[in-house]
XYZ file of C-alpha atoms in Angstrom:
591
model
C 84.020 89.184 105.386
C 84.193 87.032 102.040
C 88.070 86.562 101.342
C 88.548 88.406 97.469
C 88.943 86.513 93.990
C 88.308 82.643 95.569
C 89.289 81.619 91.963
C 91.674 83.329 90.315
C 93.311 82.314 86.637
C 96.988 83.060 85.734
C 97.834 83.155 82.204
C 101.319 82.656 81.519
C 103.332 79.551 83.893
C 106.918 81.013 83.357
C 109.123 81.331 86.479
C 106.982 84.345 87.718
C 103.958 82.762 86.564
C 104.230 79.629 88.755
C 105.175 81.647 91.548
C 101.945 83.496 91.405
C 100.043 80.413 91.073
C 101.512 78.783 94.185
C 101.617 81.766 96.511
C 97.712 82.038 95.548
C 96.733 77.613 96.060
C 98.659 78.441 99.200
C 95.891 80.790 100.431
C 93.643 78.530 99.806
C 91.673 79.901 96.342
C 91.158 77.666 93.146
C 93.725 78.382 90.444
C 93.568 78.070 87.030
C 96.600 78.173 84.782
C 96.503 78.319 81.178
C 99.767 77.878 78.696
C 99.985 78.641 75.446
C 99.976 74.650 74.344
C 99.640 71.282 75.711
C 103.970 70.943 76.211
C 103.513 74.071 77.634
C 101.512 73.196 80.171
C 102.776 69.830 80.915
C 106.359 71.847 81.224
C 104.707 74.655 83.576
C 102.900 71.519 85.488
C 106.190 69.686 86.208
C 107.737 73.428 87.195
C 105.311 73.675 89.809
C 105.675 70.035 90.914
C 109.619 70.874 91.452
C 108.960 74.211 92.989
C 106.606 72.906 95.406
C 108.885 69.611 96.304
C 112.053 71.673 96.829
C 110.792 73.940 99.505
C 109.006 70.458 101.408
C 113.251 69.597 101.117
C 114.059 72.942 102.528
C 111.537 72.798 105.331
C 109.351 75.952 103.856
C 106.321 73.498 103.011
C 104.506 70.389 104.785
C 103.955 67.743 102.451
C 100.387 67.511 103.648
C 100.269 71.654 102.424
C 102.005 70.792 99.158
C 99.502 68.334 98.395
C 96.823 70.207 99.581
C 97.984 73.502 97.082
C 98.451 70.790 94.422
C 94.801 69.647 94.044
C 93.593 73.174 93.906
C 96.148 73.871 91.067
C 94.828 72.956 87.591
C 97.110 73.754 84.797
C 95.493 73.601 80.746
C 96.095 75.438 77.183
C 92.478 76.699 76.960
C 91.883 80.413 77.757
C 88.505 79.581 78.060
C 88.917 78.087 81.441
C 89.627 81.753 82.351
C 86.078 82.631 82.217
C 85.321 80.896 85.356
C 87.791 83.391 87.635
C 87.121 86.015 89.443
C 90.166 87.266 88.963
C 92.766 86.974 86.108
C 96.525 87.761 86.119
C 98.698 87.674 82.957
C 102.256 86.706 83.112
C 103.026 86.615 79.388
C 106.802 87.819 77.869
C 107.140 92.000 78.182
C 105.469 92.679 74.372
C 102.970 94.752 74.394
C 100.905 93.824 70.923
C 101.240 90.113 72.696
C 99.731 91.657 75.843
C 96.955 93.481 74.333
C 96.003 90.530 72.361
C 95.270 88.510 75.148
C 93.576 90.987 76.740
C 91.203 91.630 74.417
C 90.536 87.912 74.058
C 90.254 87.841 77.888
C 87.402 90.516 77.630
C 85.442 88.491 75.268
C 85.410 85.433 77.069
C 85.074 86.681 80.791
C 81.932 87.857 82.586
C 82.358 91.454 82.800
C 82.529 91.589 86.718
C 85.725 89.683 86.280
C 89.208 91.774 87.383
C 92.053 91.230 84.552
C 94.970 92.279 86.264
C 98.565 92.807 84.075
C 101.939 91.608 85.387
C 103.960 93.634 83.254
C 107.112 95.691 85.033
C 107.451 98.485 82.671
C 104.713 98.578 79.812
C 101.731 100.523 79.536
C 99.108 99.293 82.074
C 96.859 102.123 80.122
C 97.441 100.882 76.678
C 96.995 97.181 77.827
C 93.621 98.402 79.160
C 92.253 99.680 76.014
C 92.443 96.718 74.498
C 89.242 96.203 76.732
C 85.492 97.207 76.647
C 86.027 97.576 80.209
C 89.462 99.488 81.311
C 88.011 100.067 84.647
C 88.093 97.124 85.879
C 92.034 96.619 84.512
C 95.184 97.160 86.372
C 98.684 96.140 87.155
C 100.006 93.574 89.720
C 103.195 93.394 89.555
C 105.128 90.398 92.088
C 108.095 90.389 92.799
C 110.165 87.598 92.166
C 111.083 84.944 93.854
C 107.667 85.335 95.187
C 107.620 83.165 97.843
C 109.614 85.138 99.476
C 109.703 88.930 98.544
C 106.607 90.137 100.236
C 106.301 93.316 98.159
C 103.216 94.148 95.175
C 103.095 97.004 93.055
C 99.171 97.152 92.893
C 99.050 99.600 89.742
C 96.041 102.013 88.788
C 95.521 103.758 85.679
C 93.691 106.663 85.211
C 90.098 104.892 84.642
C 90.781 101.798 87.234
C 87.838 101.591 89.876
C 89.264 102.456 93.339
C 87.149 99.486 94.557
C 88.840 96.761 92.173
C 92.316 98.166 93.287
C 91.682 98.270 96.784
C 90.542 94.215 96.286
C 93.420 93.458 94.841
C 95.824 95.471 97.368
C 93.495 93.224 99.778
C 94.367 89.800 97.969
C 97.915 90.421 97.692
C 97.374 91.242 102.016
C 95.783 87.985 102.332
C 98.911 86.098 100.285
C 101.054 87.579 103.208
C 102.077 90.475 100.595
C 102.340 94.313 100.966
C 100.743 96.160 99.117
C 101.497 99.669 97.553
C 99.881 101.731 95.450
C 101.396 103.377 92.430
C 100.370 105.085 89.311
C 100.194 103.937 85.448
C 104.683 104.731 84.315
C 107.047 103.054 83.301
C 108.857 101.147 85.970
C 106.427 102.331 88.651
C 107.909 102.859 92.043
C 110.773 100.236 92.701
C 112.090 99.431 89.191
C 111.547 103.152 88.295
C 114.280 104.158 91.541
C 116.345 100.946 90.428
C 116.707 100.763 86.963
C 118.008 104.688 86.700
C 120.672 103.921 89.372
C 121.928 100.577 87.491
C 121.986 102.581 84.193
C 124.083 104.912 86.083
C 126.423 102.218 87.756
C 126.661 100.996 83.821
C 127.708 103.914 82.588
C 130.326 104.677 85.443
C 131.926 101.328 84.170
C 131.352 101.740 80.165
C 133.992 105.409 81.170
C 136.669 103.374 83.324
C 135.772 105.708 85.864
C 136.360 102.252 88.516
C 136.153 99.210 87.615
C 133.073 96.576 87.966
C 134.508 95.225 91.295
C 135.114 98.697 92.679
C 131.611 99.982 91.826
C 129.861 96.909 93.290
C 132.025 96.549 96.345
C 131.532 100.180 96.921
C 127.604 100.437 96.767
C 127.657 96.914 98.855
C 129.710 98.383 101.509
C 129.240 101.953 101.486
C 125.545 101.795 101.440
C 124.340 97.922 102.733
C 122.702 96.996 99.374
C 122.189 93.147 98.879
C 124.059 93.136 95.654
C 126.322 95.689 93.580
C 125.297 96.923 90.164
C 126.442 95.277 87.484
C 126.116 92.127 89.682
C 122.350 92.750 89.531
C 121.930 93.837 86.037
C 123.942 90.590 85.584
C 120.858 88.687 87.620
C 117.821 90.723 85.956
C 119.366 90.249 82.588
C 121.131 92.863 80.339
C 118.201 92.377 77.683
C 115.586 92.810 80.121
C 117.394 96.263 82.053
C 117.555 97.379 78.702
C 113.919 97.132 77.682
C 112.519 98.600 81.180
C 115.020 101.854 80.520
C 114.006 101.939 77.094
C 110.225 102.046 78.232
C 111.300 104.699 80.975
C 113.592 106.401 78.920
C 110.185 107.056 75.575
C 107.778 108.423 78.521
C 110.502 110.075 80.840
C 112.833 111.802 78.068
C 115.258 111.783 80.946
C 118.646 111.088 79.833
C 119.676 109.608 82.679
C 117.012 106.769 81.304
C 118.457 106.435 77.851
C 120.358 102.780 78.151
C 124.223 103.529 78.453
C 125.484 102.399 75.417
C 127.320 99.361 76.976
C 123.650 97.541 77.503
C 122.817 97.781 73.799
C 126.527 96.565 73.162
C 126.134 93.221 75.597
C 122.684 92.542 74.562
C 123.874 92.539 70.801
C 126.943 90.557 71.510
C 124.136 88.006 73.619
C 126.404 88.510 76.395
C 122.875 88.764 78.668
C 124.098 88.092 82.341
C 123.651 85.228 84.493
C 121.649 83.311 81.775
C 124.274 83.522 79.279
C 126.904 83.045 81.503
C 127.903 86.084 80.681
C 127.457 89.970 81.041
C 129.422 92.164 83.477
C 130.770 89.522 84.328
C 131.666 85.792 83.567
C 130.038 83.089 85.029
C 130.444 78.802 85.687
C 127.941 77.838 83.134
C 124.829 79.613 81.843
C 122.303 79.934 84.781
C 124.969 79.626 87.137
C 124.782 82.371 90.209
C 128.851 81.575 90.416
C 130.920 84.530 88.806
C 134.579 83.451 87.770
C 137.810 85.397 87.572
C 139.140 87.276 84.307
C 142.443 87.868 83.521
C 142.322 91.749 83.072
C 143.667 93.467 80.187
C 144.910 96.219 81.787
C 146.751 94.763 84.731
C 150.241 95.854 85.490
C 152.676 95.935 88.109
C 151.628 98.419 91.197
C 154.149 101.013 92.376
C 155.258 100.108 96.540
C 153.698 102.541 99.051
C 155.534 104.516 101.269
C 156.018 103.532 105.078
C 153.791 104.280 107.488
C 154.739 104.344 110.883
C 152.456 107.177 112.488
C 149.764 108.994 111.679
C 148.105 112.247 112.491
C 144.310 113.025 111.988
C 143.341 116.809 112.189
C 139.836 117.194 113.095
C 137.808 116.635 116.465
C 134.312 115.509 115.451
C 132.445 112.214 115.013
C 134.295 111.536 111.810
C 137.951 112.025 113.213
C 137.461 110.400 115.995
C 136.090 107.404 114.387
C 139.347 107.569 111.710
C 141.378 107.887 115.084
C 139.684 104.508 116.737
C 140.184 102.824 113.437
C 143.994 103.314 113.130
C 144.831 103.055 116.618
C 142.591 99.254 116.821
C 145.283 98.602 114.636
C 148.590 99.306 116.644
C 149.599 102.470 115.002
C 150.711 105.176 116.459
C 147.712 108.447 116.156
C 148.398 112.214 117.038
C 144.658 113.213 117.606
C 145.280 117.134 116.235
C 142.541 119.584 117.302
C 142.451 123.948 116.921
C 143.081 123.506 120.619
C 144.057 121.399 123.163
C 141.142 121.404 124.946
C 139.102 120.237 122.054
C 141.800 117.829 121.237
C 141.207 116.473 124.974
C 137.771 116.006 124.848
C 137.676 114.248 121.132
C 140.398 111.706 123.224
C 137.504 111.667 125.661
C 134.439 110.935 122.732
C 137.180 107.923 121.525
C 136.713 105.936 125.240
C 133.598 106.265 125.741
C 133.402 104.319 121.647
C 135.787 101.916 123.307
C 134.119 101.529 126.088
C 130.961 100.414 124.051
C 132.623 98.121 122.342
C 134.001 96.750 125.574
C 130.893 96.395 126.949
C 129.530 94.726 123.949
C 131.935 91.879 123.655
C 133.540 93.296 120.650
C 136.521 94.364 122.155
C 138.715 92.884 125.284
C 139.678 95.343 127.905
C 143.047 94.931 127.046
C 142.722 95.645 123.628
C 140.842 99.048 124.697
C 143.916 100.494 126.820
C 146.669 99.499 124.339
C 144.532 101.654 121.694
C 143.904 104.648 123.747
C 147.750 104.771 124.877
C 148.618 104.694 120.971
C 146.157 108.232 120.618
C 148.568 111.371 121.740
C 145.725 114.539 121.512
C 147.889 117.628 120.647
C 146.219 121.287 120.170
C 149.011 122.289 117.402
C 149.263 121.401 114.143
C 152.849 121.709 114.434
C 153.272 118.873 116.186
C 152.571 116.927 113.182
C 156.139 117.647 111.729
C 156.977 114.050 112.090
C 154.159 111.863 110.840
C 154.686 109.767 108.128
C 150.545 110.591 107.039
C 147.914 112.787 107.725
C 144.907 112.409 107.420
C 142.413 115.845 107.357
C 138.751 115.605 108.475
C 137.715 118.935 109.452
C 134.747 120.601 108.466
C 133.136 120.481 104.518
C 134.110 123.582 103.553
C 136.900 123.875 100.533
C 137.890 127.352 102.288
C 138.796 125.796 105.240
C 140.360 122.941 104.096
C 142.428 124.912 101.451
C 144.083 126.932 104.208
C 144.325 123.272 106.269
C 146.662 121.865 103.447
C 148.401 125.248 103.159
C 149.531 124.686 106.858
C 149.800 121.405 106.594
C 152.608 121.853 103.373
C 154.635 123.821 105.775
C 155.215 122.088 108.721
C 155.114 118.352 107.739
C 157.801 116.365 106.654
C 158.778 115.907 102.810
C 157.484 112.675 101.816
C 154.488 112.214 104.224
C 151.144 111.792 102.875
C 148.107 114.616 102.809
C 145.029 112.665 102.723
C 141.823 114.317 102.703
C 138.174 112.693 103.724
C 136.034 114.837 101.588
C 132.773 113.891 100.452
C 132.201 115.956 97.821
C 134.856 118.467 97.251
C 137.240 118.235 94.661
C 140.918 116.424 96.050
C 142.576 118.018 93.617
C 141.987 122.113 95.415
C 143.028 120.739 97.901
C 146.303 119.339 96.353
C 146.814 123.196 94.623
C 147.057 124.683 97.997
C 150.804 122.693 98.923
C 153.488 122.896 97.077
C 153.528 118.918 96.771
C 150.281 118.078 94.630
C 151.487 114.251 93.920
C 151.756 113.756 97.581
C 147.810 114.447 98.075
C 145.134 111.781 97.781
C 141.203 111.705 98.797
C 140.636 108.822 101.644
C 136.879 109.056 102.087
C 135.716 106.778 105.156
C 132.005 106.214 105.474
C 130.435 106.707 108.815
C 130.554 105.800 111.357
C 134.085 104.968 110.246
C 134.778 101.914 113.173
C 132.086 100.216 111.804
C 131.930 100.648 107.549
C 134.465 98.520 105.809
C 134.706 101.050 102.868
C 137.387 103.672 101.875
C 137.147 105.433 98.549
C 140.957 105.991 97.594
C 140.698 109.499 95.150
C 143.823 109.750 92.788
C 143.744 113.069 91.180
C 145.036 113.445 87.636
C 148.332 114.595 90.063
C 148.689 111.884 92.501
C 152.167 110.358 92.564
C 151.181 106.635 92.081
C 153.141 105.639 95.404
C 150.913 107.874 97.399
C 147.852 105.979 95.849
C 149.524 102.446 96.486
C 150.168 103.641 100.440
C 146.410 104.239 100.987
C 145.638 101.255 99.493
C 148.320 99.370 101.640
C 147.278 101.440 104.767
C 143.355 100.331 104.185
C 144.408 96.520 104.130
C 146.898 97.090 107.007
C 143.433 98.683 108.925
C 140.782 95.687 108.007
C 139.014 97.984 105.215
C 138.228 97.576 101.935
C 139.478 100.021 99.362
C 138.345 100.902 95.949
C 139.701 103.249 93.468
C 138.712 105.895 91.466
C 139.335 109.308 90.090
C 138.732 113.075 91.664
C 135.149 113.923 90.250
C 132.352 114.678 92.184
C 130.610 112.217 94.324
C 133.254 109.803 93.705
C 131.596 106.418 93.518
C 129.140 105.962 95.940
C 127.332 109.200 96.437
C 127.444 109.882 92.362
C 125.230 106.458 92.639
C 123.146 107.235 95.835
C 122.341 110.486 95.695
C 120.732 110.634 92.136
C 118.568 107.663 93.305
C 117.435 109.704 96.052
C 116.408 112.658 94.434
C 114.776 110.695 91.868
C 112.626 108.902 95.360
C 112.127 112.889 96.419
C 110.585 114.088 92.571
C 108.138 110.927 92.854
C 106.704 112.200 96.329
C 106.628 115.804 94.508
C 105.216 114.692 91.461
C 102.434 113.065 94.088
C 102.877 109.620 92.260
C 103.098 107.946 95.796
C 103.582 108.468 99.482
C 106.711 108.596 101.766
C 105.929 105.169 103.251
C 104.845 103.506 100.168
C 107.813 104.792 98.289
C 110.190 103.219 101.289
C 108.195 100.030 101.794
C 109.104 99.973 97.790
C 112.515 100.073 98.194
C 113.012 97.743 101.400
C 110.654 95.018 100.218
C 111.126 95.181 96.286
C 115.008 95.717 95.996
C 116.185 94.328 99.827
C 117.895 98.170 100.816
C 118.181 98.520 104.300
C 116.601 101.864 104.406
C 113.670 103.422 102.286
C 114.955 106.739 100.212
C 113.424 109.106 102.573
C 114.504 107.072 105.560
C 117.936 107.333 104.451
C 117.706 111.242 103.531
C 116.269 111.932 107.438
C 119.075 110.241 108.583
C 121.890 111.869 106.523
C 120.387 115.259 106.585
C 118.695 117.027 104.022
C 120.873 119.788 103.765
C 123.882 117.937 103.451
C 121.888 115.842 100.562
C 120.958 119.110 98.786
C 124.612 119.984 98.787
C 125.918 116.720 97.334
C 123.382 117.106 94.541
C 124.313 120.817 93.687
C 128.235 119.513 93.771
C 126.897 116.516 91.474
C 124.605 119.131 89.258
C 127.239 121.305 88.837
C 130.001 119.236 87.829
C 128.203 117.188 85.457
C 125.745 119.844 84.183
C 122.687 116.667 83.621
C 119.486 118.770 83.601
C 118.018 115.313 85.360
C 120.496 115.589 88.203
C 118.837 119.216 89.219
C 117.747 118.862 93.014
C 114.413 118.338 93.287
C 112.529 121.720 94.648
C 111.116 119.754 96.809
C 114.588 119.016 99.244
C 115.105 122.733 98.624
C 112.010 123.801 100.048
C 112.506 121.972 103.124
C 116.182 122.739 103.519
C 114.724 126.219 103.185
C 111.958 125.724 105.864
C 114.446 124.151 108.292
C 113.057 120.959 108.180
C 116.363 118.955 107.688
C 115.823 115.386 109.118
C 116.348 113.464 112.161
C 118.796 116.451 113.645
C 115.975 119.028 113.438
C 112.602 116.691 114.348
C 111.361 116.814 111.121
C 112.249 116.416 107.382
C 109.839 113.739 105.210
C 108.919 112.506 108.556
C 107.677 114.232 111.412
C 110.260 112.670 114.220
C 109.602 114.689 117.268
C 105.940 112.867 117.336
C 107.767 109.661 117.659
């Protein structure tokens, strides 16, 4: 079968540009670049030259190849030498009267079998189109960049594209080792359309010194395995750039949650652009320069000392207490394991070995090290035998009821002084500081599970929090190998006030049929780096538990865009909830 587009044109040798033009002389096809002048070219020529010669350094390319893509690279400032592709792609600047321009000058000059294909990330692929006697044979193709190496194309329709001439381009984009997925004519499209509402989001979490830029981007890095935090990658994309894809999201959408926090406008007026400033979220070596450097902060100030900790209790006897337990006892303090009986107590002592034991067998943990834990673990089926601790720690079930009547207990039996931590997710800290009698002595410690393993703790100071109880979670998380990062008693916290909105966002695009489970996942893995797709992530967590983190978030923030989707409701309502029930986006027991 004849390979698609053997000579293919790209107009437009920026950074992206060039990228396209390489990955394509790699497959073997003719390309044909065309610049804007004759420096232009000569600049884009010399671009490619160093592209290609770095990655023969780094072992990615054969000199033989490089030469080989060289000769079938031809770079010019005549548009004209665009009628002989089969294929076009434009990588021009993100303007739109530029864009349309061209194309309409591309549709006089080229036969009118030939494809012109768009590399815009947030514009119009419709309006581009209609610059052109021949819209159906116009759509988007939007790379990824660096594009030797992120694998994932956005092969974009609109509402008049032939099927055939998008199914030869998802075929192309196969052929340059890509994958292809297919996704309607808005704003943003699939992965920019997920990302850039959650990094508006992380923006304006910072703009209200909710947490601060370190605590936001340490918290989505840890908590939820992304490559990069945030503001670290609005830092990399470019503030002026985030701020034009939201715009174009925010005029079709009318979501709020697109409308650019005010902070973006702020930094792009003040040129403080990111990475190629030097300067955005955060400061940087030099402009260009990936290496961030340390600010004096404004607000710092001397930290109140933490109470001692000498032994702990955990009350609880599930997956997450247990895993609390392991992590404190690893550590060489002293746990009481506190279950509603001592039977349950026993057997949660029983679920910790067997945890040890894995890690024994493993090589993550000596045998030694495995016994001296397990003798630190006492499991008692009282709460009153927590009189004595110096902390406890509650992780019983999510239910503010039963937690409520948990603290109540807790207020009178243990000593005055200790610490009442609690590991909610989602419910406020602070109800469950109104149920003692000693509000400043009660702080949120959410772990992440499974807790051994995730390095995160959110540390949840409510507006009552005595500031020494804050600075002895913080002390106990370094004490335990974690990493802690601050912030106050409002729904979601950090991480899940970040994730969750993303993911109901993922669950209104499959509703609103604008793609397909897989496609939206591949998306998100290939396009952004995540280490799970949206609906991978929402089968594993459970999709009742999701639905209830986004009525907690819906409620407390009362954003008409942060409404669950009726999509999740429908299938918490049909049973379907995930991985735990054999089916929720995916169909699991036919796996």
């Amino acid at each position: 079968m004849e390979r698609p587009f053997p000579t293919v044109a790209v107009v437009g040798l920026g950074t992206m540009g060039a990228g396209v033009a390489v990955a394509l002389a790699r497959s073997g096809r003719r390309v044909i670049g065309v610049e804007a002048g004759p420096t232009q070219a000569l600049r884009a020529l010399d671009r490619i030259e160093a592209s290609t010669a770095r990655a023969v350094e780094r072992g990615r390319l054969e000199a033989g190849e490089r030469a080989a893509l060289l000769a079938l690279i031809e770079v010019g400032d005549d548009l004209a030498a665009a009628a002989q592709a089969d294929l076009v792609v434009e990588e021009v600047p993100e303007d739109l009267e530029l864009k349309r321009a061209l194309f309409a000058e591309l549709d006089r000059i080229c036969p009118p079998e030939t494809v012109l294909a768009t590399g815009t990330t947030a514009l119009s692929v419709t309006r581009i189109a209609a610059a052109t006697a021949r819209p159906e044979r116009v759509l988007g193709v939007h790379f990824f960049n660096p594009v030797h190496t992120m694998r994932l194309v956005e092969v974009v329709r609109t509402v008049l594209t032939d099927p055939q001439a998008a199914e030869r381009v998802a075929e192309l984009a196969r052929d340059l080792g890509k994958e292809p997925v297919a996704a309607g004519d808005r704003a943003g499209f699939i992965a920019n359309g997920l990302l850039f509402a959650y990094l508006n989001q992380a923006a304006a979490m910072f703009e209200s010194r909710y947490a601060t830029r370190e605590d936001i981007d340490a918290a989505m890095r840890l908590g939820c395995g992304l490559p990069m935090g945030p503001l670290a990658l609005l830092d990399l994309i470019g503030i002026d750039t985030a701020r034009t894809v939201l715009e174009a999201m925010y005029a079709q959408s009318g979501d709020r949650l697109h409308a650019p926090a005010p902070i973006l406008g702020q930094l792009a007026a003040a040129g403080l652009l990111g990475r190629k400033s030097g300067r955005g979220f955060y400061a940087y070596e030099a402009p260009g320069s990936s290496k961030a450097v340390a600010e004096g902060s404004a607000d710092a100030r001397p930290r109140a000392a933490g109470r001692e900790v000498r032994s702990i209790g955990v009350c609880g006897s599930g997956t997450m207490a247990t895993g609390i337990v392991e992590v404190f006892a690893k550590a060489g303090l002293p746990v009481l394991l506190a279950a509603r009986s001592q039977e349950k107590a026993e057997r949660a002592k029983a679920q910790l070995a067997r945890s040890l034991e894995r890690s024994v067998a493993k090589g993550r943990l000596s045998g030694q090290a495995r016994d001296a834990a397990l003798a630190l673990v006492t499991p008692i089926g009282s709460y009153r035998d927590l009189a004595e601790v110096d902390l406890v720690v509650e992780a019983v079930a999510e239910d503010l009821a039963v937690k409520r009547e948990l603290f109540a207990a807790l207020d009178g039996i243990v000593k005055p002084g200790a610490v009442l931590a609690t590991t909610t997710s989602s419910l406020p800290v602070v109800s469950c500081a109104t149920a003692t009698s000693r509000p400043r002595d009660v702080v949120g410690m959410h772990f992440f599970n499974p807790a051994p393993a995730m390095k995160l703790v959110e540390v949840v100071s409510t507006v009552l929090t005595a500031e020494d109880v804050t600075a002895t979670v913080l002390e106990l998380c370094a004490k335990v190998r974690k990493h802690p990062v601050e912030c106050g008693d409002r729904a979601g916290f950090i991480v899940n006030a970040l994730l969750f909105p993303y993911l109901n966002d993922a669950v209104r695009m499959l509703q609103e049929h604008y793609a397909t489970v897989d496609d939206i996942d591949t998306a998100m893995k290939l396009g952004c780096g995540y280490p799970m797709g949206p609906f991978e992530l929402l089968d594993v967590v459970g999709l009742d538990v999701s639905l209830t983190i986004e009525q907690v978030l819906h409620q407390e923030f009362r954003e008409p865009g942060l409404a669950a989707a009726p999509l999740l409701e429908h299938l918490v309502a049909a049973g379907c909830l995930g991985r735990k029930t054999g089916r929720g986006f995916r169909d699991h027991a036919r796996r």
